[in-house]
Structure formats: C-alpha cells, structure tokens
mmCIF file of C-alpha atoms in Angstrom:
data_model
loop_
_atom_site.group_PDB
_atom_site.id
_atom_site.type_symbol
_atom_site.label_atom_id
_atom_site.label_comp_id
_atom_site.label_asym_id
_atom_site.label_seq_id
_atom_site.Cartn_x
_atom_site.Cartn_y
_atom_site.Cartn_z
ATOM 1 C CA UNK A 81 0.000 0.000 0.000
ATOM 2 C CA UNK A 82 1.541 3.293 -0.877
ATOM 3 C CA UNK A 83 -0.170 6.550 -0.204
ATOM 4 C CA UNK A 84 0.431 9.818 -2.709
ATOM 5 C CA UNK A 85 1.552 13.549 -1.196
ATOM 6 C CA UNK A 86 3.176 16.311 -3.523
ATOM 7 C CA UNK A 87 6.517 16.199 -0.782
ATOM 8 C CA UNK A 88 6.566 12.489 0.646
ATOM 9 C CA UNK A 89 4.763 8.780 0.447
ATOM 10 C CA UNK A 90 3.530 7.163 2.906
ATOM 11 C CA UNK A 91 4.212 2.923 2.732
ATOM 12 C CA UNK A 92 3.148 0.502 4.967
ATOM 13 C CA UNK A 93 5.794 -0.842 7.450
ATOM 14 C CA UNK A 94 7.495 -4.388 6.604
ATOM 15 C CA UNK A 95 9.736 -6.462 8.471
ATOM 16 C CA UNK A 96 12.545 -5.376 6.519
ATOM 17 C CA UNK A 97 12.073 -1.830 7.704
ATOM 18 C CA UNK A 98 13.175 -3.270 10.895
ATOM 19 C CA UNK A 99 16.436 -1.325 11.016
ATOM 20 C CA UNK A 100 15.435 1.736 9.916
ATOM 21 C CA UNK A 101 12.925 2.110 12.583
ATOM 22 C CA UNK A 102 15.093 0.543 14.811
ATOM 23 C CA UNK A 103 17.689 3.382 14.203
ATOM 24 C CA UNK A 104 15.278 5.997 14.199
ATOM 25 C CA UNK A 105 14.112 5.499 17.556
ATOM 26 C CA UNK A 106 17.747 4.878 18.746
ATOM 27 C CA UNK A 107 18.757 8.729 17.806
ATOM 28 C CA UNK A 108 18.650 10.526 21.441
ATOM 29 C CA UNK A 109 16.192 13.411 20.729
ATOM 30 C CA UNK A 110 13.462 10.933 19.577
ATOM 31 C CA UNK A 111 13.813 8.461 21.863
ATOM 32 C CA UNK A 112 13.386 11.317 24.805
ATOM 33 C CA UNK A 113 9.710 11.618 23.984
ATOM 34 C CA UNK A 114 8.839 7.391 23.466
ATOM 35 C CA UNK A 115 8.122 4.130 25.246
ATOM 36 C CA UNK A 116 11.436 2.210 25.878
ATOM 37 C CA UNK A 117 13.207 2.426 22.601
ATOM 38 C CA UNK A 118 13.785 -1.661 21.594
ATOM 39 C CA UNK A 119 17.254 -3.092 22.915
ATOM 40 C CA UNK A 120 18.672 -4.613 19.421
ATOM 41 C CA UNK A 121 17.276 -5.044 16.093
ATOM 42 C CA UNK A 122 15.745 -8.682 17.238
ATOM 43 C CA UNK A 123 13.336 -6.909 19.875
ATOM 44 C CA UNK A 124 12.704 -4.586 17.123
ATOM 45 C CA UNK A 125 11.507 -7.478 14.385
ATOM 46 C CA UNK A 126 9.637 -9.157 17.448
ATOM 47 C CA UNK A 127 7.620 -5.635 17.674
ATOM 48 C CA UNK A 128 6.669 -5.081 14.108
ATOM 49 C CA UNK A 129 5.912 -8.878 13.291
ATOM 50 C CA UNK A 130 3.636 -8.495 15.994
ATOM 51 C CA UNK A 131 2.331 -4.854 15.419
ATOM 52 C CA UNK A 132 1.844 -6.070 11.377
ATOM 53 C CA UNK A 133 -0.342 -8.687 12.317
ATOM 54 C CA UNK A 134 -2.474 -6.114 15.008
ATOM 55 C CA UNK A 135 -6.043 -5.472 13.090
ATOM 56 C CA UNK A 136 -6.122 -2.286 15.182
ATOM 57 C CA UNK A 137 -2.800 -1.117 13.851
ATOM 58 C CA UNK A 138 -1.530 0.814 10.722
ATOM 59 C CA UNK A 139 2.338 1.625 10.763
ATOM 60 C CA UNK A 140 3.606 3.931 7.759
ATOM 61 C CA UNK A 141 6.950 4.645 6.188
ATOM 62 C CA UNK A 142 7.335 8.542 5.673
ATOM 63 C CA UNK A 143 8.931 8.512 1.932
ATOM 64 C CA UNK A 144 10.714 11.886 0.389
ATOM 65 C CA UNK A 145 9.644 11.822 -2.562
ATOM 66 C CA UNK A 146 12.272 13.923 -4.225
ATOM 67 C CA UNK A 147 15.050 11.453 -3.199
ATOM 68 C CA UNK A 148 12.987 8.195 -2.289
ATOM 69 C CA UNK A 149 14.436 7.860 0.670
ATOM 70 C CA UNK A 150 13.199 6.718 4.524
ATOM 71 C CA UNK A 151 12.593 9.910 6.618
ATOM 72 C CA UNK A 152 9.850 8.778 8.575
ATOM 73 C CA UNK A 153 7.279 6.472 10.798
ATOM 74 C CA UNK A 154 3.344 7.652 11.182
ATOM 75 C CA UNK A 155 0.170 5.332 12.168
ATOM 76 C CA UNK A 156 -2.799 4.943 13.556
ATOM 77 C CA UNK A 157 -3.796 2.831 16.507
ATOM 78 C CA UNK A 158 -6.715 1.864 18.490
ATOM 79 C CA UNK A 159 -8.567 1.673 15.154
ATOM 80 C CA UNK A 160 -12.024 0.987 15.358
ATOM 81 C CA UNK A 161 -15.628 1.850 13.186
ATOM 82 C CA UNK A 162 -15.388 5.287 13.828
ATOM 83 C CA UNK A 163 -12.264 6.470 15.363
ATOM 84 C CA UNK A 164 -8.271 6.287 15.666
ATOM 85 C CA UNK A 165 -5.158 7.241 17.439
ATOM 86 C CA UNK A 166 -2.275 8.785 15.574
ATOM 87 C CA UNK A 167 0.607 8.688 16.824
ATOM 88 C CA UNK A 168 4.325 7.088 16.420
ATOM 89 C CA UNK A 169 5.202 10.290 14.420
ATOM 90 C CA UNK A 170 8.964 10.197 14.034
ATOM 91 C CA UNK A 171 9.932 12.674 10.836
ATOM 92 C CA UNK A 172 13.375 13.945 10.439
ATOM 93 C CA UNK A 173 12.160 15.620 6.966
ATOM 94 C CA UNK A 174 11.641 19.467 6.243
ATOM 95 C CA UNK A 175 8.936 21.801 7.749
ATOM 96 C CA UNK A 176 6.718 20.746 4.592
ATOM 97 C CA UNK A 177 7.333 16.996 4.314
ATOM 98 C CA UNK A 178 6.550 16.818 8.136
ATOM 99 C CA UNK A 179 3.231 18.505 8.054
ATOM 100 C CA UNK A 180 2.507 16.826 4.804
ATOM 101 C CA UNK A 181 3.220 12.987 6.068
ATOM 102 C CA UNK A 182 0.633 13.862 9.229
ATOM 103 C CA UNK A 183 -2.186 15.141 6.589
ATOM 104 C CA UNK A 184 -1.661 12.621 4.342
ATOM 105 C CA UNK A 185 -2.290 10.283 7.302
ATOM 106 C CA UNK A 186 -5.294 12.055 8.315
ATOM 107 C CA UNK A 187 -6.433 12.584 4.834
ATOM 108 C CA UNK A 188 -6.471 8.785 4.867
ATOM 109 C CA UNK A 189 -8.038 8.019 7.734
ATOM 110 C CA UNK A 190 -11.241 10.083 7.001
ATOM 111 C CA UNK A 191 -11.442 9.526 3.330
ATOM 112 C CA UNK A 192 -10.531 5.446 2.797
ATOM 113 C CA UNK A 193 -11.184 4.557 6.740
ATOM 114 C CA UNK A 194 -14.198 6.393 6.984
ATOM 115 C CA UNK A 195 -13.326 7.366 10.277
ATOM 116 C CA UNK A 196 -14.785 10.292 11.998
ATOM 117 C CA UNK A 197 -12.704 11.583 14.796
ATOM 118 C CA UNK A 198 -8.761 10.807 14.514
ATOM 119 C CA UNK A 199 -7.197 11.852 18.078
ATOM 120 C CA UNK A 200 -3.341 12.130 19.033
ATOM 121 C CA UNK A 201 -2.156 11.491 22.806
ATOM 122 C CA UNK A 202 1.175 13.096 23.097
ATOM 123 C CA UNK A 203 4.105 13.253 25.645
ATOM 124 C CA UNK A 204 3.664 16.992 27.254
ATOM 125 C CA UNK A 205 7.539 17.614 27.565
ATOM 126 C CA UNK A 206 7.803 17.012 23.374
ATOM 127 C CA UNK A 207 7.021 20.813 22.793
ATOM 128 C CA UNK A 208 7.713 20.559 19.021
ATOM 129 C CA UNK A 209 4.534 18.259 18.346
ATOM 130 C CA UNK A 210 2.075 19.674 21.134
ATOM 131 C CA UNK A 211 3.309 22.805 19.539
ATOM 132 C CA UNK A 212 2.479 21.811 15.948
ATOM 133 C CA UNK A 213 -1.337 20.273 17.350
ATOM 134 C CA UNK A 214 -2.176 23.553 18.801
ATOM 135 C CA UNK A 215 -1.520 25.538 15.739
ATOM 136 C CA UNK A 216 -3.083 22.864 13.755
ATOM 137 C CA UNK A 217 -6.458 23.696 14.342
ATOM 138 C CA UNK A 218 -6.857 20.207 16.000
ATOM 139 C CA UNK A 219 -9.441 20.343 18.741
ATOM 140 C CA UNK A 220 -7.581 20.571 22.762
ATOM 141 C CA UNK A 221 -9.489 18.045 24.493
ATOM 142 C CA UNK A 222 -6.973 18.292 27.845
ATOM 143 C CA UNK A 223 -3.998 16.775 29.680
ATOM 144 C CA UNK A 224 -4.248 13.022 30.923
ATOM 145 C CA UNK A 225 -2.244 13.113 33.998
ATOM 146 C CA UNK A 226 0.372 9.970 34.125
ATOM 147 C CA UNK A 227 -0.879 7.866 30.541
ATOM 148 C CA UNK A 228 2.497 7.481 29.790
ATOM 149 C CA UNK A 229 5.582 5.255 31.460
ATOM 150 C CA UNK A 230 9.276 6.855 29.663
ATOM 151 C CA UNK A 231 12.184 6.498 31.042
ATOM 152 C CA UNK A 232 10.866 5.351 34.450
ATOM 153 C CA UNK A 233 9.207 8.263 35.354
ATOM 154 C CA UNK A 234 5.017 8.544 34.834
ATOM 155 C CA UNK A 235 4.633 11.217 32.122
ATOM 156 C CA UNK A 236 1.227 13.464 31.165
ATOM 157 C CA UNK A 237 -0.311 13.147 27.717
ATOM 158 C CA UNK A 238 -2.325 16.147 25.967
ATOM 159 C CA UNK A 239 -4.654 15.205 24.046
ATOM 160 C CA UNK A 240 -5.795 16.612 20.704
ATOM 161 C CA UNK A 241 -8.300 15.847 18.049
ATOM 162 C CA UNK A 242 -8.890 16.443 14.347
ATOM 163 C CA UNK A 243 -12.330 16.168 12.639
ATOM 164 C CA UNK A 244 -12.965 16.413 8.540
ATOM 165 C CA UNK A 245 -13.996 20.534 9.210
ATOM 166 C CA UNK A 246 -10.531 20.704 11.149
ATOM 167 C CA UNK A 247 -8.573 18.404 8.799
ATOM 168 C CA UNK A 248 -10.017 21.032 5.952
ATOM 169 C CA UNK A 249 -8.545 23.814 7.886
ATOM 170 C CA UNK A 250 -4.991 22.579 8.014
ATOM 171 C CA UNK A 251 -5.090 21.453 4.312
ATOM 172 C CA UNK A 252 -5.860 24.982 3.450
ATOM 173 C CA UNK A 253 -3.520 26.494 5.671
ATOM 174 C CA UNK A 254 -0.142 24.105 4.559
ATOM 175 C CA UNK A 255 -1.891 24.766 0.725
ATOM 176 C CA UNK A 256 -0.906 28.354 1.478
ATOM 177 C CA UNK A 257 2.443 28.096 3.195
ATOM 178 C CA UNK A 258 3.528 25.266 0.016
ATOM 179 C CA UNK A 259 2.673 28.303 -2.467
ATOM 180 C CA UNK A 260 4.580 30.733 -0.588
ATOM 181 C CA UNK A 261 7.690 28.379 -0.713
ATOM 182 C CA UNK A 262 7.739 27.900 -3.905
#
C-alpha cells in the first residue's frame, strides 16, 4: 500500500524496515519523547511482526519523494468503526514533508477509513509536536495526567483531536504556506 503527497509517500511498514525504525528510535532526541526504545534489532523485528499482524494497527513509512528515501514512521492505533489514534510520528524531513506525512495520514483516515474523529495522545515535555497540534487547528481536548511510562518516570499526555472541518482547515492552511515556498 503506498499513499500519494506532492513532498513524501507514505508505505506501509514491513519487516525489513526493521532497522530503519530501529535506528530511528535509537537517535537521542526521539527516543526522549517514546516508550522504551527496543534493545537490538531482534526486539525490534519481534515488535513489528507483531504490530503487522495487530487489526487495530496501521504503521507507515514517511517517503521523500524527491530522493525516495526513509525519513519517517506515522500510524494509527486503536482503530475501530469510527475512530483512531495517531501517533508514532517520528519525521526527520523538512517543515513541509513533516506537516505533509501527518495530513496525508489524516487525509487517509477520514477519506478510505471512513473514520470520523482521529485523536493524538502526546508526551507533554515534546514541545515541538504539542506545539504543531495547537496551531493545527486540532481540537484541545486536555492533559491526561500519568498515561504514559518513559524512562521510568510517569509522564502526562495532551490530548488533541482532528475532525474532517478541522482536517479542511490545516489542508488549506499548509496549501498556502507550500505556495509561498515555492
């Protein structure tokens, strides 16, 4: 499956993307922000063999498209009828090819899913991405003390959600800022 922007592709994740992701979440100011990062490449297999096989999961490759190369990981979790998490956002592209790997995501989740409410629970010290949610026009639906468990330590999540009206508003917004680059 493979998943069209102007900037980037999305792919879905195989086994042999094993040490790309496993590298990914190995650099230091990723891993600050995640669950415990896998200890070796076999943990890392173990996890998406498992995770490819999860009916509630969909794990992306972030493509550039200029270059074809890996830049990226994006899903959705906790899929059900109507809803989805998004989440395991790693991109180490540009300003544009990150914003344009999370609405091709969404994008795809409200026009091939059908889903109606995509929501993203995200570590409160990773400023960068709340950052990016609350200028996204993504709805603030509040902190959840303790969700997460990094580095030892019980960490808060905030918690944002996109609808189609939202999703609309962000498409129009990167539309502009992608003219005005170019």
């Amino acid at each position: 499956m493979k998943i069209s922007g102007n900037f980037i592709y999305l792919k879905k994740i195989k086994i042999s993307d094993a040490l790309f992701t496993y590298n990914l979440r190995q650099i230091k100011s990723n891993s600050l922000y995640l669950h415990n990062p896998p200890q070796n490449i076999n943990d890392q297999k173990k996890w998406l063999t498992n995770n490819i096989k999860n009916k509630t999961s969909l794990d992306f490759i972030i493509w550039n498209i200029s270059n074809n190369r890996k830049i990226g990981t994006i899903a959705f979790t906790n899929i059900t009828k109507k809803h989805a998490e998004w989440g395991r956002w790693i991109c180490n592209g540009n300003t544009i090819q990150n914003i344009e790997s999370a609405l091709t995501l969404l994008n795809y989740g409200f026009k091939k899913l059908k889903l109606k409410k995509i929501y993203s629970l995200t570590n409160v010290n990773n400023k960068k991405v709340v950052n990016f949610h609350s200028k996204s026009f993504a709805k603030y639906k509040g902190l959840i003390k303790s969700k997460f468990f990094i580095n030892n330590k019980k960490v808060d999540a905030v918690n944002y959600e996109f609808d189609l009206i939202r999703l609309k508003r962000l498409k129009d917004k990167f539309k502009i800022m992608t003219q005005l680059t170019q």
